[in-house]
Each structure stands twice: as structure tokens, then as C-alpha cells.
Amino acid sequence: MLSNYIQVSLEHYLILSAIIFTIGMMGVLMRKNILVMLMGIELMLNGVNLSFVAFSYYTGNLNGQIMVFFVMTVAAAEAGVGLALAVTIFKKFKTINIQFFEKLKG
Amino acid sequence: MDMTTILFYILAIAIVVFSLGVVMTANPIFSALFLALTMVTLAFVYFLLNAPFIAGVQLIVYAGAVVVLFVMVMMLFDLKQEKEAFTKGKFTGFLKIASAGWLCGLIAGAIYMSTEMVVSGNQILDVNKASTKILAKELFSNYVFAFEALGILLLLIAVGAVSISRIKGGTHAK
Amino acid sequence: MGTDFFEISINFVKMVAIFLLMVQLVPALVWVERRGSAFIQNRFGPNRVGPLGLTQLLADAIKFIFKEEFIPSHTRKFLFYAAPVMSLIPGALAFGSIPLSLPFHVEAFELFGQTMGPYRFAFQSFEMNVGIVFVLGISSLGAYGMLTAGWASVNKYSVFGALRASAQMISYELALGLSIVGILMIYGTFDFADMIAYQTGPLTFTWLGSEMTIPFLPNWGIFYQPLGALLLFIAMFAETNRAPFDLPEAEAELVAGYHTEYGGLKMNMFYIGEYGHMMVASALMTTFYFGGYNLPFVEPETINEILLAAGFSATKASLLTSFTFFLVLFTKLLIFLWIFIWVRWTLPRFRYDQLMDLGWKKLLPWALGNTIVTAVVIFVMKTWS
């Protein structure tokens, strides 16, 4: 029956999180701009967070929310370092397109 | 169809559209604004899942700090609309999309096959049990080592970010 | 939202009324600001249009609405339109989640032959059990309004203003968040209503295992955390982008900052957003440190009993009690708004490096020290007794 599938359950949240994760991965694979690639990583982390929170809700266990808390901290740290690197790269190469600094040598 | 179901579908569609916007728009500033919208919508999904504190932290950390930093950095660069926003190569592009789709299908299949054994017999998180106080007690008793380790990580990151941006060619070059 | 038609409609009316209260307070504040600045600087201010220049507001509003809508041709149209709305919404949402008075009760009554059960309505747009986290999160979204406004109007001054504004907001958010941690540890809750309930009665605390009561002082947060109150107050000024922290719109350097290209109603929406932020800041100050809607030494029950004795029905008495305490909160709010205006017209603007030094090198360490000292004191008190 269709109505069984419409009623929201854990699967719905997990599939939504899988879709977000995949879209983020596509962003990392397909884009050339290093900042957009960082954004793709943020999207992937968010997809994982959503699955943690959904598991925590449907199993009545708070550990998932604590993991989300940790993931958020690590994501903020990752964004900080990534942006600092992006600023440095931009000052050196005058571009943030990833194909122009393959050499890793100033 | 109750209220939660309708809200979930609206929010889910919005999230998918916004996150596609992050990846598909050629202008990186629009990407960042779409990312902010995605974060805010996800925060509302967390409210649906009885995690109001996580939702608040999502708003403060992601939408309020991380994405604002992204937007600021992009304004500093003054980027133009990119002509070649995506990687070249039709075949590799197709391969990438196909592999991403394959991964998504794999995850969905795995979810469909396995959730019944994970969830069976457990109860839904109740609002009183999910209070911030209990979360904090758990965080500062069972997870206190991880919490301290995160503190050290943040300190390292702060020092590292400052030292990276101060080297020659950084924002404060002398 | 509610379970039946009556509850949903009352909640909806409440939401609209609180939003309108916020928006309608803005012209009054503009008048106070203009007259007040004139008073401070020994001028007259607008005094020609109507008594005390009060109808000047009406004239201004009409001018704002009927002004020709002008958009420079080089702007990014969609974001240019979206930015004023984006700066208005966070203030409105944050203000809606702050309790403005006691909840009021409606007794069971008959409507169209049906008994409508007793109701309880909170005096705020919506209730959040993580009040302060939500308010901080939502008001941090205010940076997007400025950033998009600056970037969409393709103008160097605007972009500079936007960058300054967002850098300032991010820097001071840290100090703001840390300055309230101490008082949050004392209250032990994120919920505004619980915080205000904690601050009733005379000043009572446990000192070395014995309970102390100081009968002539109210149990307000400022007596526990004077340093936290001061830090929050300074950080709030920076968050609202008002003088002496109005670097984003410094006239001498940046024309008008991020809203250089805006005019008419869109400009007005930026104004409403700014004043909305001021109101949220004042409401947070009162809720955290000045007892919220509490009137010192007057219990809500006594007022309710007086009203009941005067012959009002239970519903009306409860409603009137709520309204009395709303007036108390409103008075405190107005005092803080006046301090905002007073400071703006008294102090000169900071230089940019001074601003960053104040945020990172002074406010942040002091707030951290305050947090640690408070934690140690609470720990000692708990283990001692």
C-alpha cells in the first residue's frame, strides 16, 4: 500500500541523509572552485549528522546527538583551516580554481 | 497524513532543492547562500526530531559562523561568474555522476534491508528525556575525554589558521 | 499551534500582534532618537510638525511609502530585493520567542453549544524550551542581510560596509555567548520563563551552607553577575551595529555602508531590522539580569486576587494581571532603549583596530575568566553544603 510508504519513518530520514551526502560528494567531484568543494564537504557532513539525529530519535538514545555535537565542532575547525588555506592560495596564485595549482610549488 | 509527515515532505524537498543549488549554480556566492538555506532548513528538521539544542547549535555554528565565513572570504576574493565551473570531460563526468548515483542507491538499498533489525523493540525519543540537561550530563561524564580532545583540537586549529594566514603572501603580509 | 479552532486563532492573533508591536515601536523610537539627540546636543530637533513634532513620523512614513522606487541598473536584482527582508526576519523571529509577560489562563466557556476547555496562552509568539540558544542562532542570521545587501548593490563602499559588519558580528558573537554562560550556570536552564521564575522574591542565596536573604534587594541576575551584565551590554551594542560600534555605516569613510544604494521602503526595512535587534538586545538584558517581567516585591498572585476581589471574572483577572506585568517589562525595555540612544549620541566612534582589540583581547578573556570563576564558586558552594 502507498500509505505505508508515505508515513514518515526512520527510512525516510536515512534516505534523505543519503541524498544530501551524495549531492555533497558530487559537488566535491564535479566542481573546480576550491571553496565550492569545501561546501560539498560541509554538505556531506550534514547528511551524516541528519542520520545520527534520526537514529537517536527512533532508538530513544541520546548518543547520536552527542556525536552530532562532535561532528559540528570538527566541521567548524575544518572550515577554518580550509578557508585559511584558500586565502593563502588565492594570494599566491590569484585564483582558486583547482586546476591552476597542481604543482604544489610556489 | 498528520502534521509531521507534511512538514517532513516540505522540508525534505526544500533541502534537496537547496543542496542541488549549492552544487549546480556557477556563481560561488549563490552556492554559499544556498548552503546557508540548506543549513537553516536542516535545523528545522532537527526540531522535528526532538533535538532542539542540536538545532540551535546548527543555527549558531553552521548558518551563523561557518557559512558567513565562506561568504566573507568569497567577497574578499571578488570572484566573477565562472565560465568553467565544472570539471571537463564528458566520459569522466558521466562516470562520476553514475558512481554517485550508484552509491546513493546502494545506501538506500542497505537502509531498506536493515533498519527493521536496528530499530525493532526501541522507543521513540521522548521530549522530556531529550532535555539539554541530560545531554550535558552525558557529555560531561561518558564523553568527557572526547570533549577535552576536541578542546585541544580547536586550540591547534586556531594556532594553525593564524600561522597559515600570516605566512608570506597571507592577508597580513609585511 | 493548538488543538482546536479557538486556540489556533488566538495564537495566530498573538503572533501578528507581537510582530506589529515590534514594527510600530520603530517610528516612536525614531522620534525619541531625534528629539533625544537634539536634547543631548542642546538643539531643538523636529518640533514644527504637530505637537512636539510627533506627526513628523507620519510625514516620514508617507514620504517613505510614496517615494519613487529606484534601483540602480548595475545591481543584482533578486538579492537586492531580498536583502532588506533577510535583515528584517531574524529580529522579528527572535523577538517573538522572548516571553513578554506571564502566561494567561482562559477558563472553560460555551461557544456555539460546545464547551471549550480551559486554555493557557503564553505571552509570546511561540514557546521554545531552548529559548536563548534559538535567539542567538536566529539573530546570528542577521549577518546575511547585510552581506547580501553589500554584495548585491555592486558598490565598493557597500561591500566594505558589509565585510566590516559581518566581521564585527562574528567577533562579538563569541564574547556575547561567553558572557551569559555564567548566569546560565546559576539558573541551570535555557528557558526564558524558568529564568524569570528564578528571579522572583528577595535576594536569596546559599553562603557556606547557610541560607542568606537580603530583604531590600530583588533576586535579580545583576547582583549575581555584575561583570557578565556589563560584558553582555557592550557585546549587544556591537551586535546591533550602533554607535559607538557603527563602523559598517561610518558616514565619513563609507558614505552609508551596506545600505548606500537603498532608498524608500527598502531602506526603512533595514531600519526596522536594526531597531528590532535593539529591542531583542534590551529584552535579553531585562530577562537575564533585571528580572524580566517581575515587579520587585509584588507577587502576581496578589494582583490576581485584588482583581478577583474587585469583581472581575477569572479569565479577565488573569488577562489583566498578564497585561500589568507586560507593562512592567515594557517599561524596563524602554529604559534600555533610551540607554541605547543616549550612548549613541554621547560616545565617539571606535577605530577599526580598537574595535577588534576590544572584542578579542578584552571582552573575550574577561568573559572566559567570569565563566571560570562562576563555575568554581558554584562547585565550592555545592560541595560545601
XYZ file of C-alpha atoms in Angstrom:
665
model
C 0.000 0.000 0.000
C 1.173 3.510 -0.803
C 0.053 4.965 2.520
C 2.519 2.715 4.320
C 5.329 4.350 2.401
C 4.033 7.883 2.906
C 4.022 7.598 6.716
C 7.383 9.021 7.842
C 9.722 6.539 9.488
C 13.432 6.115 10.044
C 13.993 5.030 6.429
C 12.744 8.366 5.129
C 15.237 10.338 7.177
C 18.081 7.970 6.290
C 17.348 8.177 2.586
C 17.175 11.965 2.805
C 20.560 11.935 4.501
C 21.950 9.618 1.799
C 20.703 12.027 -0.876
C 22.340 15.000 0.843
C 25.574 13.039 1.210
C 25.582 12.090 -2.479
C 24.879 15.629 -3.620
C 27.763 16.851 -1.480
C 30.015 14.197 -2.979
C 29.020 15.263 -6.482
C 29.962 18.813 -5.536
C 33.416 17.670 -4.462
C 33.917 15.571 -7.598
C 32.500 17.888 -10.233
C 33.397 21.422 -9.202
C 36.676 23.199 -9.838
C 36.313 26.014 -7.322
C 38.072 25.011 -4.109
C 35.564 26.877 -1.939
C 32.627 25.064 -3.512
C 34.475 21.799 -2.900
C 34.727 22.744 0.785
C 30.999 23.451 0.748
C 30.421 19.998 -0.689
C 32.307 18.518 2.257
C 30.115 20.529 4.631
C 27.039 19.106 2.885
C 28.350 15.562 3.287
C 28.939 16.122 6.999
C 25.426 17.489 7.328
C 23.983 14.410 5.696
C 25.776 12.238 8.238
C 24.540 14.485 11.067
C 20.956 14.062 9.918
C 21.290 10.275 10.020
C 22.749 10.482 13.551
C 19.863 12.613 14.801
C 17.294 10.371 13.100
C 18.805 7.254 14.692
C 18.847 8.998 18.054
C 15.144 9.857 17.694
C 13.991 6.445 16.551
C 16.038 4.395 19.029
C 15.443 6.629 22.053
C 19.162 7.043 22.664
C 20.939 10.360 23.131
C 24.385 9.215 21.985
C 23.599 10.151 18.393
C 23.038 13.789 19.344
C 26.365 13.863 21.176
C 28.100 12.548 18.066
C 26.452 15.355 16.087
C 27.860 17.823 18.578
C 31.369 16.469 17.965
C 30.946 16.375 14.199
C 29.836 20.011 14.199
C 32.929 21.083 16.135
C 35.216 19.190 13.770
C 33.393 20.651 10.766
C 33.821 24.184 12.070
C 37.550 23.513 12.621
C 37.864 22.029 9.143
C 36.183 25.050 7.589
C 38.503 27.373 9.490
C 41.663 25.699 8.256
C 40.262 25.200 4.750
C 39.402 28.868 4.426
C 42.803 29.938 5.752
C 44.444 27.718 3.122
C 42.136 29.094 0.427
C 43.089 32.661 1.343
C 46.787 31.767 1.165
C 46.347 30.016 -2.180
C 44.427 32.967 -3.577
C 47.118 35.408 -2.516
C 49.781 33.279 -4.198
C 48.130 32.119 -7.414
C 45.447 34.868 -7.815
C 42.871 32.163 -8.465
C 41.098 29.482 -6.504
C 40.391 27.255 -9.473
C 41.870 23.910 -8.562
C 43.486 23.126 -11.917
C 45.984 26.003 -11.640
C 47.849 24.814 -8.594
C 48.509 21.215 -9.279
C 52.247 21.673 -8.860
C 52.183 22.472 -5.103
C 55.314 24.559 -5.630
C 55.389 28.340 -5.418
C -1.326 12.322 6.860
C -0.546 14.114 10.056
C 1.262 17.421 10.550
C 4.730 15.889 10.963
C 4.504 13.981 7.687
C 3.507 17.042 5.691
C 6.210 19.132 7.341
C 8.801 16.436 6.675
C 7.986 16.263 2.981
C 8.049 20.045 2.564
C 11.376 20.316 4.387
C 12.869 17.319 2.553
C 12.001 18.738 -0.862
C 13.386 22.131 0.170
C 16.626 20.550 1.395
C 17.137 18.576 -1.817
C 16.436 21.626 -3.988
C 18.760 23.886 -1.973
C 21.588 21.386 -1.827
C 21.309 20.829 -5.573
C 21.535 24.607 -5.827
C 24.846 24.527 -3.947
C 26.324 22.147 -6.481
C 24.713 23.375 -9.689
C 24.955 27.187 -9.596
C 28.001 28.545 -11.370
C 28.385 31.586 -9.129
C 30.071 30.569 -5.863
C 28.322 33.270 -3.811
C 24.947 31.862 -4.767
C 26.313 28.438 -3.818
C 27.158 29.760 -0.359
C 23.730 31.362 0.070
C 22.072 28.102 -0.963
C 24.269 26.315 1.582
C 23.013 28.695 4.280
C 19.415 27.923 3.278
C 20.161 24.191 3.450
C 21.589 24.575 6.955
C 18.577 26.552 8.212
C 16.134 24.016 6.750
C 18.099 21.155 8.320
C 17.826 22.937 11.670
C 14.044 22.815 11.325
C 14.258 19.071 10.574
C 16.176 18.694 13.843
C 13.332 20.470 15.616
C 11.007 17.832 14.147
C 13.267 15.108 15.529
C 13.065 16.399 19.133
C 16.612 17.747 19.090
C 16.065 21.476 19.770
C 19.515 22.039 21.256
C 21.224 20.489 18.233
C 19.000 22.637 16.029
C 20.069 25.766 17.889
C 23.725 24.816 17.651
C 23.270 24.099 13.944
C 21.901 27.635 13.509
C 24.720 29.220 15.536
C 27.681 27.213 14.241
C 26.833 26.364 10.658
C 24.435 29.036 9.472
C 25.758 31.788 11.721
C 29.514 31.246 11.605
C 30.815 28.758 9.027
C 28.785 29.863 6.024
C 29.174 33.537 6.932
C 32.929 32.919 6.836
C 32.563 31.331 3.389
C 30.606 34.302 2.090
C 33.092 36.753 3.601
C 36.077 35.018 2.048
C 34.402 34.985 -1.333
C 33.626 38.682 -1.118
C 37.271 39.304 -0.239
C 38.316 37.445 -3.404
C 35.781 39.345 -5.526
C 35.109 36.335 -7.749
C 33.495 36.728 -11.118
C 30.954 34.383 -12.615
C 32.942 31.321 -13.628
C 32.853 30.075 -17.195
C 34.283 26.695 -16.336
C 32.694 25.874 -13.030
C 32.584 22.153 -13.630
C 35.355 19.686 -14.436
C 35.966 18.866 -18.097
C 35.432 15.532 -19.799
C 32.049 14.088 -20.698
C 33.029 10.483 -20.061
C 34.605 11.059 -16.638
C 31.717 13.348 -15.720
C 29.253 10.631 -16.590
C 31.335 8.183 -14.597
C 31.308 10.473 -11.586
C 27.551 11.021 -11.697
C 26.963 7.331 -12.235
C 29.165 6.355 -9.319
C 27.473 8.909 -7.062
C 24.054 7.601 -8.087
C 25.253 4.043 -7.574
C 26.458 4.914 -4.076
C 23.144 6.576 -3.249
C 21.228 3.538 -4.484
C 23.493 1.234 -2.520
C 22.947 3.188 0.695
C 19.192 3.297 0.100
C 19.106 -0.447 -0.524
C 21.123 -1.123 2.591
C 18.804 1.099 4.617
C 15.741 -0.632 3.243
C 17.103 -4.072 4.053
C 18.461 -3.409 7.522
C 16.568 -0.797 9.540
C 13.981 -3.231 10.842
C 16.551 -5.134 12.797
C 18.148 -1.963 14.142
C 15.051 -0.224 15.377
C 12.781 -3.070 16.417
C 11.819 -3.006 20.065
C 13.071 0.503 20.758
C 11.070 3.549 21.631
C 10.911 6.949 20.084
C 12.929 9.637 21.880
C 10.645 11.429 24.249
C 10.812 15.193 24.709
C 11.415 15.086 28.466
C 14.189 12.528 28.087
C 15.918 14.616 25.419
C 16.349 17.714 27.558
C 19.565 19.657 27.289
C 20.381 18.840 30.909
C 20.541 15.100 30.230
C 22.562 15.736 27.085
C 25.053 17.787 29.099
C 25.289 15.159 31.836
C 26.069 12.505 29.244
C 28.585 14.773 27.522
C 30.492 15.599 30.693
C 30.523 12.085 32.155
C 30.766 9.387 29.485
C 32.259 11.538 26.755
C 34.480 13.815 28.797
C 37.708 12.582 27.197
C 36.389 13.221 23.687
C 35.251 16.641 24.843
C 38.719 17.520 26.148
C 40.306 16.193 22.966
C 38.002 18.485 20.971
C 39.183 21.413 23.066
C 42.805 20.637 22.183
C 41.839 20.202 18.529
C 40.213 23.636 18.500
C 43.294 25.205 20.071
C 45.514 23.570 17.448
C 43.208 24.736 14.675
C 43.211 28.301 15.978
C 47.018 28.419 16.104
C 47.294 26.701 12.708
C 44.829 29.020 10.981
C 46.596 32.098 12.334
C 50.037 30.810 11.316
C 48.855 29.807 7.833
C 47.326 33.183 7.111
C 50.341 35.075 8.470
C 52.967 33.490 6.208
C 54.322 35.478 3.268
C 51.516 36.246 0.888
C 48.903 35.994 3.639
C 46.414 38.701 4.490
C 48.800 40.478 6.891
C 51.994 40.333 4.838
C 54.608 42.784 5.963
C -0.002 25.673 17.475
C -3.064 24.344 19.246
C -5.640 21.637 19.275
C -8.825 23.402 18.210
C -10.016 26.385 16.242
C -10.139 28.813 19.165
C -6.598 28.079 20.352
C -5.103 28.268 16.870
C -6.793 31.563 16.072
C -5.753 33.151 19.379
C -2.178 32.001 18.832
C -2.206 33.461 15.337
C -3.592 36.789 16.549
C -0.921 36.842 19.251
C 1.839 36.294 16.696
C 0.625 39.107 14.458
C 0.119 41.434 17.425
C 3.661 40.932 18.719
C 5.128 41.497 15.258
C 3.048 44.656 14.893
C 4.160 45.800 18.353
C 7.757 45.484 17.210
C 7.176 47.290 13.929
C 5.032 50.032 15.428
C 7.558 50.758 18.143
C 10.075 51.776 15.465
C 8.557 55.167 14.471
C 8.153 56.056 18.133
C 11.799 55.182 18.709
C 12.843 57.235 15.702
C 11.053 60.211 17.208
C 12.682 59.577 20.602
C 16.034 59.270 18.889
C 15.694 62.562 17.012
C 14.284 64.536 19.928
C 16.627 62.847 22.377
C 19.709 63.547 20.305
C 18.596 67.153 19.995
C 18.118 67.318 23.766
C 21.585 65.834 24.363
C 23.262 68.180 21.903
C 21.319 71.228 23.107
C 19.304 71.648 19.873
C 15.543 71.687 19.243
C 15.071 68.720 16.951
C 11.928 68.287 14.826
C 9.333 70.435 16.619
C 7.297 72.051 13.819
C 5.022 69.253 12.585
C 2.292 68.742 15.156
C 2.627 68.891 18.929
C 6.269 68.228 19.953
C 6.950 67.230 16.359
C 5.025 63.997 16.824
C 3.357 63.981 13.418
C 6.790 64.221 11.842
C 6.694 60.410 11.999
C 3.556 60.299 9.889
C 5.119 62.623 7.355
C 8.250 60.457 7.269
C 6.208 57.298 6.792
C 4.239 58.851 3.928
C 7.468 60.012 2.340
C 8.958 56.531 2.643
C 5.953 54.869 1.052
C 5.370 57.287 -1.817
C 8.986 57.747 -2.777
C 9.789 56.703 -6.320
C 11.191 53.206 -6.295
C 14.665 53.495 -7.708
C 17.062 50.635 -8.306
C 20.490 51.270 -9.797
C 20.850 49.411 -13.084
C 24.084 47.626 -12.217
C 22.778 45.787 -9.148
C 21.993 42.085 -8.793
C 18.219 42.442 -8.794
C 16.975 39.419 -6.881
C 19.400 39.693 -3.996
C 18.945 43.465 -3.959
C 15.246 42.935 -3.224
C 15.826 40.014 -0.859
C 18.402 41.673 1.407
C 16.065 44.039 3.341
C 13.688 41.153 4.069
C 16.598 38.996 5.193
C 17.660 41.637 7.693
C 14.092 42.113 8.983
C 13.119 38.467 9.594
C 15.749 37.399 12.199
C 14.923 40.282 14.531
C 11.199 39.557 14.304
C 11.639 35.815 14.938
C 13.982 36.378 17.868
C 11.661 38.951 19.455
C 8.748 36.525 19.093
C 10.377 33.863 21.226
C 11.005 36.075 24.265
C 8.238 35.949 26.910
C 6.774 39.416 27.368
C 4.620 38.580 30.390
C 3.077 35.833 32.485
C 1.010 33.264 30.609
C -2.720 33.937 30.943
C -5.440 31.380 31.525
C -8.833 31.219 29.857
C -11.461 29.293 31.804
C -13.796 26.837 30.117
C -16.695 28.538 28.287
C -19.529 27.771 25.879
C -19.210 28.612 22.200
C -21.805 27.545 19.601
C -23.141 24.940 22.045
C -19.721 23.382 22.612
C -17.671 23.558 25.774
C -14.244 24.931 25.011
C -11.823 23.579 27.574
C -9.582 25.742 29.747
C -6.637 27.191 27.874
C -3.223 28.545 28.750
C -1.660 31.085 26.418
C 1.954 32.194 26.753
C 2.517 35.932 26.249
C 4.907 35.382 23.325
C 4.648 34.341 19.694
C 5.912 30.799 20.206
C 7.414 28.905 23.105
C 10.871 27.374 22.815
C 12.366 25.252 25.552
C 15.862 26.201 24.368
C 14.972 29.908 24.230
C 18.389 31.530 24.411
C 20.100 29.102 22.016
C 17.361 29.752 19.484
C 17.605 33.533 19.909
C 21.392 33.502 19.493
C 21.129 31.259 16.427
C 18.416 33.278 14.740
C 19.973 36.661 15.429
C 23.302 35.447 14.041
C 21.485 35.065 10.707
C 21.180 38.858 10.636
C 24.675 38.978 9.119
C 23.303 37.587 5.835
C 21.040 40.579 5.334
C 23.992 42.958 5.496
C 26.319 40.733 3.462
C 23.825 40.287 0.634
C 22.883 43.958 0.688
C 26.515 44.941 0.347
C 27.309 42.434 -2.354
C 24.094 42.850 -4.352
C 24.473 46.588 -4.726
C 27.831 46.246 -6.569
C 29.470 49.191 -4.898
C 32.834 49.308 -3.188
C 31.567 51.216 -0.177
C 28.706 48.773 0.243
C 30.972 45.735 0.110
C 33.371 47.316 2.620
C 30.462 48.052 4.934
C 29.128 44.521 4.592
C 32.516 42.947 5.296
C 33.040 45.155 8.334
C 29.555 44.376 9.610
C 29.887 40.627 9.333
C 33.420 40.527 10.762
C 32.200 42.591 13.701
C 29.150 40.389 14.269
C 31.165 37.153 14.209
C 33.805 38.565 16.558
C 31.369 39.851 19.127
C 29.111 36.795 18.991
C 31.847 34.899 20.862
C 32.013 37.469 23.643
C 28.215 37.611 23.756
C 27.830 33.850 24.020
C 30.503 33.549 26.712
C 29.253 36.478 28.795
C 25.930 34.732 29.501
C 27.412 31.310 30.334
C 27.965 32.331 33.960
C 24.372 33.369 34.544
C 23.124 30.295 32.653
C 25.075 28.097 35.066
C 23.376 29.827 38.004
C 19.884 29.494 36.531
C 20.531 25.986 35.210
C 18.163 26.386 32.263
C 17.895 27.701 28.704
C 14.235 28.546 29.064
C 13.395 32.250 29.462
C 10.285 31.613 31.569
C 12.271 29.487 34.046
C 14.954 32.169 34.264
C 12.353 34.801 35.088
C 10.717 32.483 37.623
C 14.124 32.129 39.317
C 14.381 35.900 39.757
C 11.254 36.367 41.905
C 11.325 37.335 45.550
C 14.093 38.999 47.586
C 17.783 38.242 47.023
C 18.357 34.731 48.420
C 21.466 32.610 48.136
C 23.339 29.888 49.988
C 26.549 31.120 51.566
C 28.788 28.459 53.163
C 25.917 26.127 53.852
C 23.549 28.670 55.391
C 20.777 30.454 53.544
C 21.124 34.213 53.352
C 18.347 36.630 52.479
C 18.754 40.319 51.801
C 15.208 41.630 52.094
C 15.649 45.033 50.449
C 17.086 43.752 47.149
C 15.197 41.806 44.454
C 16.574 38.416 43.362
C 17.866 39.751 40.034
C 20.704 38.344 37.980
C 22.716 41.559 38.088
C 23.501 41.004 41.768
C 25.000 37.610 40.968
C 26.842 38.534 37.771
C 27.615 42.264 37.524
C 30.608 41.656 35.235
C 28.586 39.363 32.965
C 25.889 42.037 32.690
C 28.431 44.660 31.686
C 30.054 42.380 29.088
C 26.697 41.391 27.625
C 25.707 45.033 27.441
C 28.854 46.008 25.493
C 28.611 42.990 23.171
C 24.974 43.822 22.466
C 25.949 47.299 21.282
C 28.395 45.745 18.832
C 25.825 43.190 17.641
C 23.274 45.877 16.821
C 25.848 47.858 14.787
C 25.049 51.105 16.540
C 27.386 53.832 17.674
C 29.992 53.644 19.122
C 30.272 50.440 17.070
C 28.718 51.721 13.826
C 31.814 51.086 11.713
C 29.737 49.359 8.973
C 27.921 52.601 8.217
C 30.547 55.153 9.158
C 29.475 58.214 7.168
C 32.897 59.779 6.966
C 34.534 56.754 5.348
C 31.872 54.629 3.677
C 29.024 57.025 2.688
C 26.393 54.854 4.394
C 27.929 51.387 4.377
C 25.914 48.436 3.189
C 22.731 50.412 2.543
C 24.288 53.134 0.416
C 22.251 52.205 -2.653
C 18.945 51.722 -0.881
C 16.108 54.184 -0.530
C 12.445 54.431 0.374
C 10.682 51.459 1.882
C 13.640 49.104 1.484
C 15.839 51.471 3.492
C 13.035 51.588 6.053
C 13.123 47.809 6.392
C 16.831 47.975 7.268
C 15.886 50.494 9.932
C 13.195 48.212 11.321
C 15.719 45.362 11.380
C 18.209 47.494 13.312
C 15.643 48.656 15.841
C 14.325 45.094 16.100
C 17.814 43.983 17.055
C 17.895 46.753 19.669
C 14.600 45.539 21.122
C 15.814 41.933 21.229
C 19.005 43.098 22.942
C 17.069 45.124 25.542
C 14.651 42.242 26.139
C 17.574 39.853 26.653
C 19.206 42.269 29.112
C 15.993 42.561 31.133
C 15.322 38.824 31.022
C 18.808 37.810 32.074
C 19.822 40.440 34.575
C 16.874 42.629 35.522
C 14.134 40.222 36.459
C 12.214 40.083 33.173
C 8.585 40.954 33.785
C 8.953 40.691 37.573
C 7.948 43.696 39.642
C 10.099 43.674 42.802
C 8.220 42.764 45.989
C 4.886 42.336 44.200
C 3.646 38.802 43.615
C 1.457 38.100 40.567
C -0.964 36.217 42.812
C -1.682 39.310 44.939
C -2.613 41.354 41.864
C -4.754 38.496 40.603
C -6.535 38.266 43.970
C -7.111 42.024 44.107
C -8.634 41.892 40.646
C -10.792 38.902 41.572
C -11.955 40.703 44.701
C -12.821 43.742 42.577
C -15.389 41.620 40.764
C -13.629 40.570 37.560
C -14.154 37.065 36.204
C -11.252 34.618 36.441
C -10.380 34.956 32.748
C -10.427 38.747 32.815
C -8.405 38.882 36.034
C -5.745 36.602 34.582
C -5.612 38.635 31.383
C -5.328 41.932 33.277
C -2.582 40.530 35.519
C -0.629 39.473 32.455
C -1.099 42.889 30.960
C 0.115 44.626 34.126
C 3.312 42.598 34.075
C 3.674 43.249 30.358
C 3.685 46.964 31.196
C 6.446 46.331 33.743
C 8.578 44.591 31.111
C 7.777 47.301 28.601
C 8.984 49.999 30.997
C 12.274 48.185 31.529
C 12.578 47.715 27.771
C 12.062 51.432 27.168
C 14.713 52.334 29.747
C 17.243 50.151 27.942
C 16.245 51.510 24.538
C 16.785 55.029 25.892
C 20.247 53.989 27.116
C 20.991 52.730 23.596
C 20.070 56.127 22.167
C 21.849 58.023 24.928
C 25.120 56.146 24.322
C 24.881 56.613 20.580
C 24.765 60.384 20.873
C 27.375 60.609 23.612
C 30.353 58.458 22.659
C 32.539 58.877 19.549
C 33.061 56.022 17.090
C 35.838 53.455 17.626
C 38.661 52.977 15.173
C 38.577 49.570 13.498
C 41.636 48.131 15.255
C 40.302 49.408 18.593
C 37.043 47.605 17.861
C 38.776 44.300 17.191
C 41.086 44.732 20.196
C 38.113 45.373 22.453
C 36.304 42.299 21.161
C 39.115 39.779 21.129
C 41.608 40.998 23.712
C 39.364 42.481 26.381
C 35.787 41.175 26.266
C 36.662 37.565 25.445
C 39.265 36.996 28.216
C 37.110 38.760 30.782
C 34.098 36.659 29.798
C 36.180 33.479 29.995
C 37.505 34.482 33.422
C 33.981 35.266 34.583
C 32.812 31.826 33.441
C 35.644 30.006 35.214
C 35.246 31.940 38.477
C 31.488 31.348 38.452
C 31.971 27.629 37.834
C 34.489 27.348 40.700
C 32.231 29.278 43.084
C 29.199 27.141 42.216
C 31.253 23.970 42.669
C 32.584 25.069 46.071
C 29.104 26.074 47.238
C 27.635 22.732 46.203
C 30.317 20.576 47.770
C 30.449 22.632 50.978
C 26.794 22.334 51.870
